[in-house]
Each structure stands twice: as C-alpha cells, then as structure tokens.
C-alpha cells in the first residue's frame, strides 16, 4: 500500500519571508510569524520547501511503545519515606563549605501545571547522609524539556516534589564510605542512582540497573515530605545524591555549561555515540534542533557523519544548527509540511540514522520513514509516558532498527568526563547552549522560553 502525495514544489527564501497562512504545528509550540532572516553562515544546501497535504497512512497500524502489561495506565512508584531528622553539620569534614542555615531556597511543584510551581525559602533535607551519599551545593541547573513535561504531568510524578534534574555544583559533604569524590570537587550530577555493583552495572550499562532508584521523599518543607524528580530534585540550593551520581569534572568548565552535560548533552550525544553508533561518512537527520537536538548534531559531526540534516519549525534554529555542524536545514513550517519527503530528496532516499528529539509520536513515525533500509530510527524525545506510536508496517520492514534511548544510554562516570575533556579541547560546544542564566524565582520565564522554542537552554543559578 502506498501513500498518495501531491507533487513537490519548492519555495524560495524570499517566498518564505512572507507571513504564512499555514496552521500551527501541534508538536512544537512556535509557529514562524516574522520574516525569515538569512544566516550569515551557509549550510551546504539550504532547503526550504513545502510539499502537498499529508495523507494518513493506509497501512495497518501497529503499537510499538507503551507500558508492558499496563498500556495507558500510569506507572506505579515505589514510595520510600526516609528518616526525618535535622541535618547535622560536621564542621571538620565540611572545611568551611557547609551551609550556615538548615533551610534552603528551592522550587516546589504541588500539582500538574506551571501554575502549581512555587518558590520556597523553607526546604530542608529529610535525613542525614548515608555512608555512600554526598551533599552537593547546586551552582547551576538547566531547565530541560523534561522539566516542563514533569510539571505538565506527562511523567505521572507524585507531588509535592522538587523539580529539576540537570545540574552541576560543588561537593560540600561526603558520607563515611564515599570514595568517588571529595569535598570541594566540581561535579556534574547524574539522574542514574544505580547500585554500582550488580551484574548490569559491572557490565557497563548503569542505565539498565534494576536499582536505579525509586521515588524518594528526600526533602521536607515545614514538616511536609517532598519528592525529588529523577533522583535529584535539582531546583534547590543543595541536594543529597549517591556518590556515583556526582561525577567530578575539571574546575575549568563553567558551572552553567557543565550542568547541561548531565541531561541535554548526554541525551543527545549519547544517542549518537552509545546507541546509534554513527560512523564516518554516514547520513543523519535530526528532528528538533533545540537543547538536545543540537547535541545530536555536534556529536554526529564529531563521529564523522557526511550529511547532517536538521529539521525544525523555528527559523531561528537554523543558525545554531549550522554552527553545531548541520550540513542542511529544513524549515518545517505548518502542519502539512512533508518532512519525510524533504529528507528523502536531500539524502537520496533516506538517512542511515534518523533522530526524533521533539517527543512527538507522529514525528517518530516520520523518522521511521526518513530512515533508509538497514538504518536506525532513534527515539530520543519523550512524549507522555503512556503514549503509543502508530506507524505504517512497510516503513520499518526493510531491516530498520527502532531504538529506544533513555538519557543517551549514558555511562555517566565515563561519558561526563569525556564531554568535559572534549569541551576543554575546543571540540565540543557547551557555552553556546546556554541562552540565559537567571534565579530560581524566574522559572516561569524559563518555561516560556522552552515553549516558544526559540532558545537552547535557560540555566537557573540556585546560589546566585
Ligand atoms: Zn546495578
Ligand atoms: Zn533533561
């Protein structure tokens, strides 16, 4: 069975400069409305095209993603209420690094919706350090698309909780058995609270450890326990994590740049290095050129990809995509834009690796169709966790692989340091990913920037 499509027409750059009457895409928030300014740097081929109306696939729908045995049901979290004690300072070990008060500033999500996120001056740790835990003063915390998804209830997190999961800081206290880091170390925080000693961890797959951590209530506010998002809860002045979650990096890396290594950078670059394993001379398409997509692009460039096609609906993304290594940029304007055909035409029939970074099930189906026979379709973006994907069977049938990728398949203690070293050698961009820095109480503007889709990353500075 085939899909009938209208013949392609190509619009010039000048034609795109006129306001469009096309409807807004539902997968990303921003609809181009202003004039499209040509970039000063040029991609090898800048393609701006509109192809006729998309038709629904006539192939049999198949479901490929969902919760095993519990489709359309939210996951069940394991609740753990830690011992509620007042934190005791150890003046000798802190060596002047400890906080002077027991309460901290931070953000609390009390329900699903941005209006349920508020600032607090009264957050405390719920318990003292266990032997393998460390306390980290958070110097920078990126606001990632997953934070917005968490706040919007797409991850079914229990509340109240402290959001945030992409951070860097300084170790200010260590438990009695900690050997991975020491007080004063600059660290990037990992969301993997893996055990570190099971067969899976020993085999080099910490992200697949069965003991990644449940939902802990590691903070309290005026006696009310608070959950933490993604084993961290980083939008707060200090956090307590397992020692293997605090990965030391050279102090030369600025905190605001280092923070992004923990999620956005690792998610994008890890998808290329660890899962797709892009090789020299191969072709790549990246749907979504935001904070994660730009890292897919620059990692693919480092891996030696010959063609890297970036696709986004925001004209402003073109310049950054090209700077990060894209050889082609497709402006996908409007609901009826056929990005599949655009990629197939640019790449001569499809790419070796197609990355969906937006978190749209429809775009993931498109990514399958963009992939050439024998290639990889990479599901990097995260939609609602109970979402199902429907795709035309024929689109995947030609020996393609559909890869589920969580957090870049990362091995934090190896990969975080690798990224930091590449940055210090001038081979990997981090500073350019930071669009803006601001305080915890300005979280709404960070959410607004994410929804607008015009920026790479807002980074919060919990300690000023
Ligand atoms: Zn393990
Ligand atoms: Zn993230």
GROMACS .gro file of C-alpha atoms and ligand atoms in nm:
model
  466
    1UNK     CA    1   0.000   0.000   0.000
    2UNK     CA    2   0.125   0.344  -0.073
    3UNK     CA    3   0.067   0.694   0.039
    4UNK     CA    4  -0.057   0.938  -0.216
    5UNK     CA    5   0.113   1.273  -0.207
    6UNK     CA    6   0.089   1.585  -0.413
    7UNK     CA    7   0.392   1.677  -0.623
    8UNK     CA    8   0.662   1.878  -0.453
    9UNK     CA    9   0.702   2.248  -0.501
   10UNK     CA   10   0.999   2.448  -0.384
   11UNK     CA   11   0.968   2.790  -0.229
   12UNK     CA   12   1.246   3.041  -0.246
   13UNK     CA   13   1.389   3.206   0.062
   14UNK     CA   14   1.207   3.527  -0.035
   15UNK     CA   15   0.876   3.344  -0.055
   16UNK     CA   16   0.928   3.211   0.295
   17UNK     CA   17   0.987   3.564   0.417
   18UNK     CA   18   0.618   3.636   0.362
   19UNK     CA   19   0.383   3.561   0.651
   20UNK     CA   20   0.248   3.210   0.622
   21UNK     CA   21  -0.118   3.117   0.637
   22UNK     CA   22  -0.037   2.762   0.741
   23UNK     CA   23  -0.171   2.635   1.072
   24UNK     CA   24   0.047   2.587   1.375
   25UNK     CA   25   0.217   2.255   1.427
   26UNK     CA   26   0.100   2.081   1.740
   27UNK     CA   27   0.433   1.913   1.808
   28UNK     CA   28   0.629   2.222   1.892
   29UNK     CA   29   0.492   2.541   2.030
   30UNK     CA   30   0.625   2.802   1.795
   31UNK     CA   31   0.476   2.898   1.462
   32UNK     CA   32   0.704   3.115   1.249
   33UNK     CA   33   0.537   3.450   1.213
   34UNK     CA   34   0.806   3.702   1.134
   35UNK     CA   35   1.041   3.744   0.841
   36UNK     CA   36   1.300   3.474   0.792
   37UNK     CA   37   1.643   3.631   0.805
   38UNK     CA   38   1.910   3.457   0.604
   39UNK     CA   39   2.203   3.336   0.813
   40UNK     CA   40   2.547   3.472   0.752
   41UNK     CA   41   2.699   3.125   0.750
   42UNK     CA   42   2.579   2.882   0.490
   43UNK     CA   43   2.484   2.519   0.501
   44UNK     CA   44   2.589   2.306   0.209
   45UNK     CA   45   2.235   2.314   0.086
   46UNK     CA   46   1.964   2.523   0.243
   47UNK     CA   47   1.633   2.370   0.153
   48UNK     CA   48   1.308   2.546   0.220
   49UNK     CA   49   1.025   2.359   0.065
   50UNK     CA   50   0.659   2.292   0.103
   51UNK     CA   51   0.509   1.971  -0.018
   52UNK     CA   52   0.138   1.897  -0.061
   53UNK     CA   53  -0.104   1.785   0.205
   54UNK     CA   54  -0.005   1.492   0.420
   55UNK     CA   55  -0.231   1.190   0.382
   56UNK     CA   56  -0.296   0.944   0.657
   57UNK     CA   57  -0.115   0.616   0.613
   58UNK     CA   58  -0.326   0.335   0.471
   59UNK     CA   59  -0.109   0.062   0.621
   60UNK     CA   60  -0.213  -0.140   0.925
   61UNK     CA   61  -0.140   0.049   1.247
   62UNK     CA   62   0.086  -0.120   1.497
   63UNK     CA   63   0.164  -0.017   1.850
   64UNK     CA   64   0.533  -0.023   1.934
   65UNK     CA   65   0.569   0.165   2.260
   66UNK     CA   66   0.383   0.152   2.590
   67UNK     CA   67   0.396   0.014   2.938
   68UNK     CA   68   0.434  -0.362   2.938
   69UNK     CA   69   0.113  -0.519   3.055
   70UNK     CA   70  -0.029  -0.185   3.157
   71UNK     CA   71  -0.087   0.019   2.843
   72UNK     CA   72  -0.249   0.356   2.906
   73UNK     CA   73  -0.200   0.321   3.280
   74UNK     CA   74   0.045   0.535   3.472
   75UNK     CA   75   0.343   0.361   3.628
   76UNK     CA   76   0.336   0.264   3.994
   77UNK     CA   77   0.600   0.437   4.201
   78UNK     CA   78   0.772   0.283   4.498
   79UNK     CA   79   0.737   0.519   4.788
   80UNK     CA   80   1.006   0.549   5.046
   81UNK     CA   81   0.978   0.780   5.343
   82UNK     CA   82   1.326   0.841   5.481
   83UNK     CA   83   1.405   0.909   5.841
   84UNK     CA   84   1.305   1.264   5.931
   85UNK     CA   85   1.591   1.426   6.116
   86UNK     CA   86   1.753   1.763   6.132
   87UNK     CA   87   2.073   1.763   5.931
   88UNK     CA   88   2.382   1.767   6.148
   89UNK     CA   89   2.683   1.956   6.022
   90UNK     CA   90   3.027   1.802   6.052
   91UNK     CA   91   3.248   2.104   6.082
   92UNK     CA   92   3.568   1.908   6.033
   93UNK     CA   93   3.467   1.743   5.706
   94UNK     CA   94   3.294   2.047   5.563
   95UNK     CA   95   3.612   2.252   5.596
   96UNK     CA   96   3.418   2.575   5.574
   97UNK     CA   97   3.198   2.461   5.287
   98UNK     CA   98   2.885   2.387   5.489
   99UNK     CA   99   2.569   2.595   5.485
  100UNK     CA  100   2.513   2.832   5.771
  101UNK     CA  101   2.142   2.756   5.799
  102UNK     CA  102   1.930   2.444   5.771
  103UNK     CA  103   1.666   2.579   5.534
  104UNK     CA  104   1.718   2.626   5.164
  105UNK     CA  105   1.562   2.809   4.876
  106UNK     CA  106   1.411   2.596   4.604
  107UNK     CA  107   1.110   2.527   4.385
  108UNK     CA  108   0.817   2.303   4.472
  109UNK     CA  109   0.569   2.152   4.226
  110UNK     CA  110   0.239   2.098   4.403
  111UNK     CA  111   0.030   1.968   4.113
  112UNK     CA  112   0.022   1.934   3.737
  113UNK     CA  113   0.059   2.268   3.563
  114UNK     CA  114   0.302   2.557   3.559
  115UNK     CA  115   0.077   2.748   3.797
  116UNK     CA  116   0.148   2.483   4.061
  117UNK     CA  117   0.522   2.555   4.074
  118UNK     CA  118   0.620   2.796   4.351
  119UNK     CA  119   0.931   2.931   4.521
  120UNK     CA  120   1.011   2.832   4.880
  121UNK     CA  121   1.257   2.954   5.142
  122UNK     CA  122   1.192   2.662   5.375
  123UNK     CA  123   1.319   2.343   5.213
  124UNK     CA  124   1.530   2.107   5.422
  125UNK     CA  125   1.688   1.770   5.366
  126UNK     CA  126   1.477   1.495   5.518
  127UNK     CA  127   1.768   1.291   5.650
  128UNK     CA  128   2.139   1.289   5.711
  129UNK     CA  129   2.383   1.143   5.463
  130UNK     CA  130   2.405   0.768   5.438
  131UNK     CA  131   2.760   0.627   5.405
  132UNK     CA  132   2.764   0.636   5.022
  133UNK     CA  133   2.586   0.968   4.975
  134UNK     CA  134   2.725   1.314   4.910
  135UNK     CA  135   2.576   1.659   4.958
  136UNK     CA  136   2.623   1.893   4.664
  137UNK     CA  137   2.572   2.269   4.651
  138UNK     CA  138   2.400   2.326   4.319
  139UNK     CA  139   2.562   2.613   4.132
  140UNK     CA  140   2.370   2.577   3.804
  141UNK     CA  141   2.063   2.383   3.692
  142UNK     CA  142   1.938   2.373   3.334
  143UNK     CA  143   1.567   2.389   3.255
  144UNK     CA  144   1.512   2.095   3.021
  145UNK     CA  145   1.207   1.995   2.819
  146UNK     CA  146   1.164   1.706   3.061
  147UNK     CA  147   1.116   1.954   3.344
  148UNK     CA  148   0.826   2.103   3.154
  149UNK     CA  149   0.686   1.756   3.084
  150UNK     CA  150   0.715   1.672   3.453
  151UNK     CA  151   0.536   1.991   3.551
  152UNK     CA  152   0.264   1.921   3.294
  153UNK     CA  153   0.206   1.576   3.445
  154UNK     CA  154   0.329   1.374   3.148
  155UNK     CA  155   0.554   1.162   3.371
  156UNK     CA  156   0.290   1.095   3.638
  157UNK     CA  157   0.516   1.211   3.919
  158UNK     CA  158   0.372   1.224   4.269
  159UNK     CA  159   0.360   1.567   4.429
  160UNK     CA  160   0.462   1.776   4.606
  161UNK     CA  161   0.808   1.739   4.460
  162UNK     CA  162   1.123   1.939   4.395
  163UNK     CA  163   1.170   1.954   4.015
  164UNK     CA  164   1.494   1.985   3.819
  165UNK     CA  165   1.740   1.718   3.706
  166UNK     CA  166   2.023   1.876   3.503
  167UNK     CA  167   2.279   2.030   3.735
  168UNK     CA  168   2.638   2.092   3.836
  169UNK     CA  169   2.782   2.203   4.166
  170UNK     CA  170   3.037   2.160   4.442
  171UNK     CA  171   3.062   1.868   4.684
  172UNK     CA  172   3.020   2.010   5.036
  173UNK     CA  173   2.985   1.693   5.245
  174UNK     CA  174   3.057   1.324   5.192
  175UNK     CA  175   2.934   1.011   5.369
  176UNK     CA  176   3.170   0.790   5.565
  177UNK     CA  177   3.223   0.536   5.282
  178UNK     CA  178   3.246   0.773   4.985
  179UNK     CA  179   3.547   0.725   4.759
  180UNK     CA  180   3.431   0.854   4.420
  181UNK     CA  181   3.464   1.224   4.505
  182UNK     CA  182   3.570   1.455   4.785
  183UNK     CA  183   3.467   1.786   4.939
  184UNK     CA  184   3.545   2.071   4.703
  185UNK     CA  185   3.517   1.869   4.382
  186UNK     CA  186   3.325   2.025   4.096
  187UNK     CA  187   3.072   1.768   3.983
  188UNK     CA  188   2.808   1.709   3.720
  189UNK     CA  189   2.504   1.532   3.863
  190UNK     CA  190   2.358   1.219   3.707
  191UNK     CA  191   1.998   1.103   3.727
  192UNK     CA  192   2.121   0.742   3.750
  193UNK     CA  193   2.110   0.636   4.114
  194UNK     CA  194   2.223   0.289   4.007
  195UNK     CA  195   2.364   0.047   4.261
  196UNK     CA  196   2.710   0.033   4.103
  197UNK     CA  197   2.781  -0.330   4.188
  198UNK     CA  198   2.523  -0.556   4.021
  199UNK     CA  199   2.598  -0.759   3.708
  200UNK     CA  200   2.437  -0.496   3.485
  201UNK     CA  201   2.639  -0.213   3.637
  202UNK     CA  202   2.957  -0.420   3.624
  203UNK     CA  203   2.877  -0.491   3.259
  204UNK     CA  204   2.888  -0.123   3.175
  205UNK     CA  205   2.517  -0.045   3.149
  206UNK     CA  206   2.436   0.162   3.458
  207UNK     CA  207   2.122   0.296   3.292
  208UNK     CA  208   1.977  -0.055   3.284
  209UNK     CA  209   2.043  -0.130   3.652
  210UNK     CA  210   1.736  -0.262   3.829
  211UNK     CA  211   1.819  -0.044   4.127
  212UNK     CA  212   1.807   0.295   3.955
  213UNK     CA  213   1.618   0.437   4.248
  214UNK     CA  214   1.252   0.478   4.335
  215UNK     CA  215   1.066   0.792   4.428
  216UNK     CA  216   1.233   0.926   4.739
  217UNK     CA  217   1.096   1.195   4.965
  218UNK     CA  218   1.435   1.342   5.036
  219UNK     CA  219   1.324   1.696   5.116
  220UNK     CA  220   1.074   1.847   5.357
  221UNK     CA  221   0.907   2.186   5.381
  222UNK     CA  222   0.768   2.274   5.722
  223UNK     CA  223   0.724   1.907   5.801
  224UNK     CA  224   0.567   1.810   5.467
  225UNK     CA  225   0.774   1.548   5.277
  226UNK     CA  226   0.870   1.643   4.921
  227UNK     CA  227   0.955   1.400   4.642
  228UNK     CA  228   1.253   1.462   4.415
  229UNK     CA  229   1.241   1.449   4.036
  230UNK     CA  230   1.469   1.199   3.861
  231UNK     CA  231   1.667   1.102   4.171
  232UNK     CA  232   1.783   1.462   4.207
  233UNK     CA  233   1.534   1.743   4.254
  234UNK     CA  234   1.789   1.997   4.133
  235UNK     CA  235   1.595   2.325   4.156
  236UNK     CA  236   1.716   2.379   4.511
  237UNK     CA  237   2.032   2.513   4.672
  238UNK     CA  238   2.168   2.175   4.782
  239UNK     CA  239   2.088   1.814   4.704
  240UNK     CA  240   2.193   1.479   4.850
  241UNK     CA  241   2.275   1.206   4.599
  242UNK     CA  242   2.454   0.872   4.577
  243UNK     CA  243   2.828   0.915   4.526
  244UNK     CA  244   2.813   0.770   4.174
  245UNK     CA  245   2.563   1.043   4.081
  246UNK     CA  246   2.825   1.311   4.145
  247UNK     CA  247   3.083   1.289   3.867
  248UNK     CA  248   3.395   1.504   3.914
  249UNK     CA  249   3.498   1.722   3.621
  250UNK     CA  250   3.780   1.975   3.576
  251UNK     CA  251   3.712   2.300   3.759
  252UNK     CA  252   3.787   2.493   3.440
  253UNK     CA  253   3.443   2.406   3.300
  254UNK     CA  254   3.194   2.681   3.398
  255UNK     CA  255   2.907   2.550   3.612
  256UNK     CA  256   2.636   2.682   3.379
  257UNK     CA  257   2.789   2.491   3.088
  258UNK     CA  258   2.876   2.183   3.292
  259UNK     CA  259   2.517   2.148   3.415
  260UNK     CA  260   2.395   2.067   3.065
  261UNK     CA  261   2.624   1.765   3.043
  262UNK     CA  262   2.401   1.588   3.294
  263UNK     CA  263   2.099   1.564   3.066
  264UNK     CA  264   2.065   1.762   2.743
  265UNK     CA  265   2.419   1.700   2.624
  266UNK     CA  266   2.434   1.337   2.736
  267UNK     CA  267   2.091   1.261   2.594
  268UNK     CA  268   2.181   1.394   2.252
  269UNK     CA  269   2.548   1.299   2.225
  270UNK     CA  270   2.495   0.964   2.394
  271UNK     CA  271   2.225   0.873   2.143
  272UNK     CA  272   2.485   0.919   1.869
  273UNK     CA  273   2.788   0.764   2.041
  274UNK     CA  274   2.633   0.490   2.256
  275UNK     CA  275   2.315   0.380   2.080
  276UNK     CA  276   2.309   0.466   1.708
  277UNK     CA  277   2.688   0.449   1.684
  278UNK     CA  278   2.703   0.682   1.387
  279UNK     CA  279   3.003   0.611   1.167
  280UNK     CA  280   3.222   0.817   0.931
  281UNK     CA  281   3.052   0.906   0.605
  282UNK     CA  282   2.702   0.817   0.721
  283UNK     CA  283   2.394   1.035   0.688
  284UNK     CA  284   2.185   1.171   0.974
  285UNK     CA  285   1.853   1.352   1.016
  286UNK     CA  286   1.763   1.529   1.341
  287UNK     CA  287   1.402   1.632   1.404
  288UNK     CA  288   1.418   1.919   1.652
  289UNK     CA  289   1.722   2.146   1.684
  290UNK     CA  290   1.681   2.254   2.047
  291UNK     CA  291   1.893   2.185   2.353
  292UNK     CA  292   1.910   1.810   2.288
  293UNK     CA  293   1.897   1.814   1.908
  294UNK     CA  294   2.198   2.044   1.885
  295UNK     CA  295   2.398   1.783   2.075
  296UNK     CA  296   2.286   1.511   1.837
  297UNK     CA  297   2.411   1.736   1.559
  298UNK     CA  298   2.752   1.814   1.709
  299UNK     CA  299   2.808   1.453   1.814
  300UNK     CA  300   2.724   1.335   1.462
  301UNK     CA  301   2.976   1.586   1.330
  302UNK     CA  302   3.239   1.452   1.569
  303UNK     CA  303   3.154   1.097   1.460
  304UNK     CA  304   3.230   1.193   1.101
  305UNK     CA  305   2.880   1.196   0.951
  306UNK     CA  306   2.892   1.319   0.592
  307UNK     CA  307   2.545   1.474   0.589
  308UNK     CA  308   2.355   1.606   0.892
  309UNK     CA  309   2.005   1.732   0.814
  310UNK     CA  310   1.845   1.943   1.087
  311UNK     CA  311   1.467   1.988   1.083
  312UNK     CA  312   1.287   2.247   1.291
  313UNK     CA  313   0.986   2.472   1.263
  314UNK     CA  314   1.159   2.777   1.412
  315UNK     CA  315   1.367   2.977   1.161
  316UNK     CA  316   1.588   3.098   1.447
  317UNK     CA  317   1.719   2.743   1.494
  318UNK     CA  318   1.886   2.740   1.155
  319UNK     CA  319   2.186   2.948   1.253
  320UNK     CA  320   2.266   2.741   1.562
  321UNK     CA  321   2.209   2.413   1.382
  322UNK     CA  322   2.460   2.510   1.116
  323UNK     CA  323   2.709   2.635   1.377
  324UNK     CA  324   2.685   2.299   1.555
  325UNK     CA  325   2.754   2.104   1.238
  326UNK     CA  326   2.434   2.066   1.035
  327UNK     CA  327   2.502   2.049   0.663
  328UNK     CA  328   2.136   2.106   0.571
  329UNK     CA  329   1.844   2.279   0.741
  330UNK     CA  330   1.480   2.212   0.667
  331UNK     CA  331   1.227   2.465   0.790
  332UNK     CA  332   0.919   2.254   0.860
  333UNK     CA  333   0.650   2.516   0.852
  334UNK     CA  334   0.291   2.421   0.917
  335UNK     CA  335   0.102   2.100   0.987
  336UNK     CA  336   0.100   1.990   0.626
  337UNK     CA  337   0.474   2.009   0.572
  338UNK     CA  338   0.610   1.675   0.450
  339UNK     CA  339   0.949   1.648   0.619
  340UNK     CA  340   0.979   1.283   0.517
  341UNK     CA  341   0.984   1.367   0.150
  342UNK     CA  342   1.218   1.660   0.210
  343UNK     CA  343   1.470   1.435   0.387
  344UNK     CA  344   1.438   1.160   0.129
  345UNK     CA  345   1.506   1.407  -0.150
  346UNK     CA  346   1.803   1.566   0.025
  347UNK     CA  347   1.963   1.236   0.121
  348UNK     CA  348   1.885   1.040  -0.189
  349UNK     CA  349   1.631   0.801  -0.040
  350UNK     CA  350   1.666   0.830   0.336
  351UNK     CA  351   1.933   0.859   0.603
  352UNK     CA  352   2.134   0.600   0.793
  353UNK     CA  353   2.019   0.743   1.127
  354UNK     CA  354   1.702   0.945   1.194
  355UNK     CA  355   1.670   1.100   1.541
  356UNK     CA  356   1.335   1.216   1.677
  357UNK     CA  357   1.414   1.463   1.954
  358UNK     CA  358   1.087   1.654   1.997
  359UNK     CA  359   0.897   1.382   2.181
  360UNK     CA  360   0.615   1.352   1.928
  361UNK     CA  361   0.473   1.013   1.837
  362UNK     CA  362   0.373   1.142   1.493
  363UNK     CA  363   0.724   1.268   1.427
  364UNK     CA  364   0.869   0.937   1.545
  365UNK     CA  365   0.662   0.765   1.278
  366UNK     CA  366   0.801   1.020   1.031
  367UNK     CA  367   1.154   0.939   1.149
  368UNK     CA  368   1.098   0.573   1.065
  369UNK     CA  369   1.004   0.675   0.713
  370UNK     CA  370   1.310   0.901   0.683
  371UNK     CA  371   1.539   0.609   0.766
  372UNK     CA  372   1.691   0.422   0.475
  373UNK     CA  373   1.680   0.042   0.458
  374UNK     CA  374   1.902  -0.111   0.724
  375UNK     CA  375   1.928   0.213   0.919
  376UNK     CA  376   1.842   0.323   1.272
  377UNK     CA  377   1.543   0.522   1.390
  378UNK     CA  378   1.628   0.675   1.725
  379UNK     CA  379   1.354   0.766   1.974
  380UNK     CA  380   1.530   1.035   2.179
  381UNK     CA  381   1.242   1.270   2.264
  382UNK     CA  382   1.000   1.162   2.536
  383UNK     CA  383   0.624   1.209   2.488
  384UNK     CA  384   0.363   1.131   2.754
  385UNK     CA  385   0.491   0.805   2.902
  386UNK     CA  386   0.167   0.624   2.823
  387UNK     CA  387   0.162   0.732   2.457
  388UNK     CA  388   0.151   0.475   2.177
  389UNK     CA  389   0.316   0.507   1.838
  390UNK     CA  390   0.137   0.412   1.518
  391UNK     CA  391   0.341   0.356   1.206
  392UNK     CA  392   0.300   0.201   0.866
  393UNK     CA  393   0.441  -0.152   0.882
  394UNK     CA  394   0.616  -0.119   0.550
  395UNK     CA  395   0.805   0.187   0.674
  396UNK     CA  396   1.003  -0.022   0.927
  397UNK     CA  397   1.008  -0.353   0.743
  398UNK     CA  398   1.328  -0.304   0.543
  399UNK     CA  399   1.566  -0.425   0.814
  400UNK     CA  400   1.548  -0.099   1.006
  401UNK     CA  401   1.606  -0.079   1.381
  402UNK     CA  402   1.387   0.127   1.612
  403UNK     CA  403   1.598   0.224   1.913
  404UNK     CA  404   1.450   0.327   2.246
  405UNK     CA  405   1.702   0.563   2.404
  406UNK     CA  406   1.682   0.687   2.759
  407UNK     CA  407   1.932   0.951   2.870
  408UNK     CA  408   2.164   0.875   2.582
  409UNK     CA  409   2.240   0.523   2.701
  410UNK     CA  410   2.495   0.702   2.914
  411UNK     CA  411   2.765   0.575   3.146
  412UNK     CA  412   2.792   0.894   3.348
  413UNK     CA  413   3.126   0.833   3.517
  414UNK     CA  414   3.287   0.776   3.178
  415UNK     CA  415   3.084   0.994   2.945
  416UNK     CA  416   3.051   1.311   3.156
  417UNK     CA  417   3.427   1.337   3.187
  418UNK     CA  418   3.467   1.263   2.816
  419UNK     CA  419   3.235   1.551   2.723
  420UNK     CA  420   3.413   1.786   2.965
  421UNK     CA  421   3.750   1.693   2.814
  422UNK     CA  422   3.623   1.743   2.458
  423UNK     CA  423   3.493   2.085   2.565
  424UNK     CA  424   3.828   2.186   2.714
  425UNK     CA  425   3.999   2.079   2.390
  426UNK     CA  426   3.765   2.303   2.191
  427UNK     CA  427   3.599   2.008   2.019
  428UNK     CA  428   3.256   2.024   2.181
  429UNK     CA  429   3.032   2.328   2.229
  430UNK     CA  430   2.876   2.384   2.571
  431UNK     CA  431   2.880   2.760   2.635
  432UNK     CA  432   2.680   2.823   2.318
  433UNK     CA  433   2.398   2.603   2.450
  434UNK     CA  434   2.330   2.841   2.739
  435UNK     CA  435   2.084   3.105   2.623
  436UNK     CA  436   2.024   3.273   2.955
  437UNK     CA  437   2.101   3.245   3.327
  438UNK     CA  438   1.859   3.356   3.597
  439UNK     CA  439   1.738   3.286   3.950
  440UNK     CA  440   1.513   3.010   4.080
  441UNK     CA  441   1.223   3.252   4.117
  442UNK     CA  442   1.231   3.323   3.742
  443UNK     CA  443   1.131   2.968   3.646
  444UNK     CA  444   0.823   3.083   3.456
  445UNK     CA  445   1.031   3.278   3.205
  446UNK     CA  446   1.240   2.965   3.152
  447UNK     CA  447   0.925   2.762   3.085
  448UNK     CA  448   0.801   3.034   2.849
  449UNK     CA  449   1.129   3.026   2.657
  450UNK     CA  450   1.106   2.647   2.626
  451UNK     CA  451   0.752   2.668   2.493
  452UNK     CA  452   0.848   2.943   2.250
  453UNK     CA  453   1.114   2.711   2.112
  454UNK     CA  454   1.348   2.995   2.026
  455UNK     CA  455   1.626   2.929   2.275
  456UNK     CA  456   1.860   2.643   2.353
  457UNK     CA  457   1.865   2.646   2.735
  458UNK     CA  458   1.785   2.863   3.034
  459UNK     CA  459   2.008   2.782   3.332
  460UNK     CA  460   1.898   2.859   3.689
  461UNK     CA  461   2.156   2.967   3.947
  462UNK     CA  462   2.018   2.850   4.285
  463UNK     CA  463   2.304   3.004   4.481
  464UNK     CA  464   2.324   3.329   4.285
  465LIG    ZN1  465   2.331  -0.201   3.941
  466LIG    ZN1  466   1.654   1.661   3.080
   0.00000   0.00000   0.00000
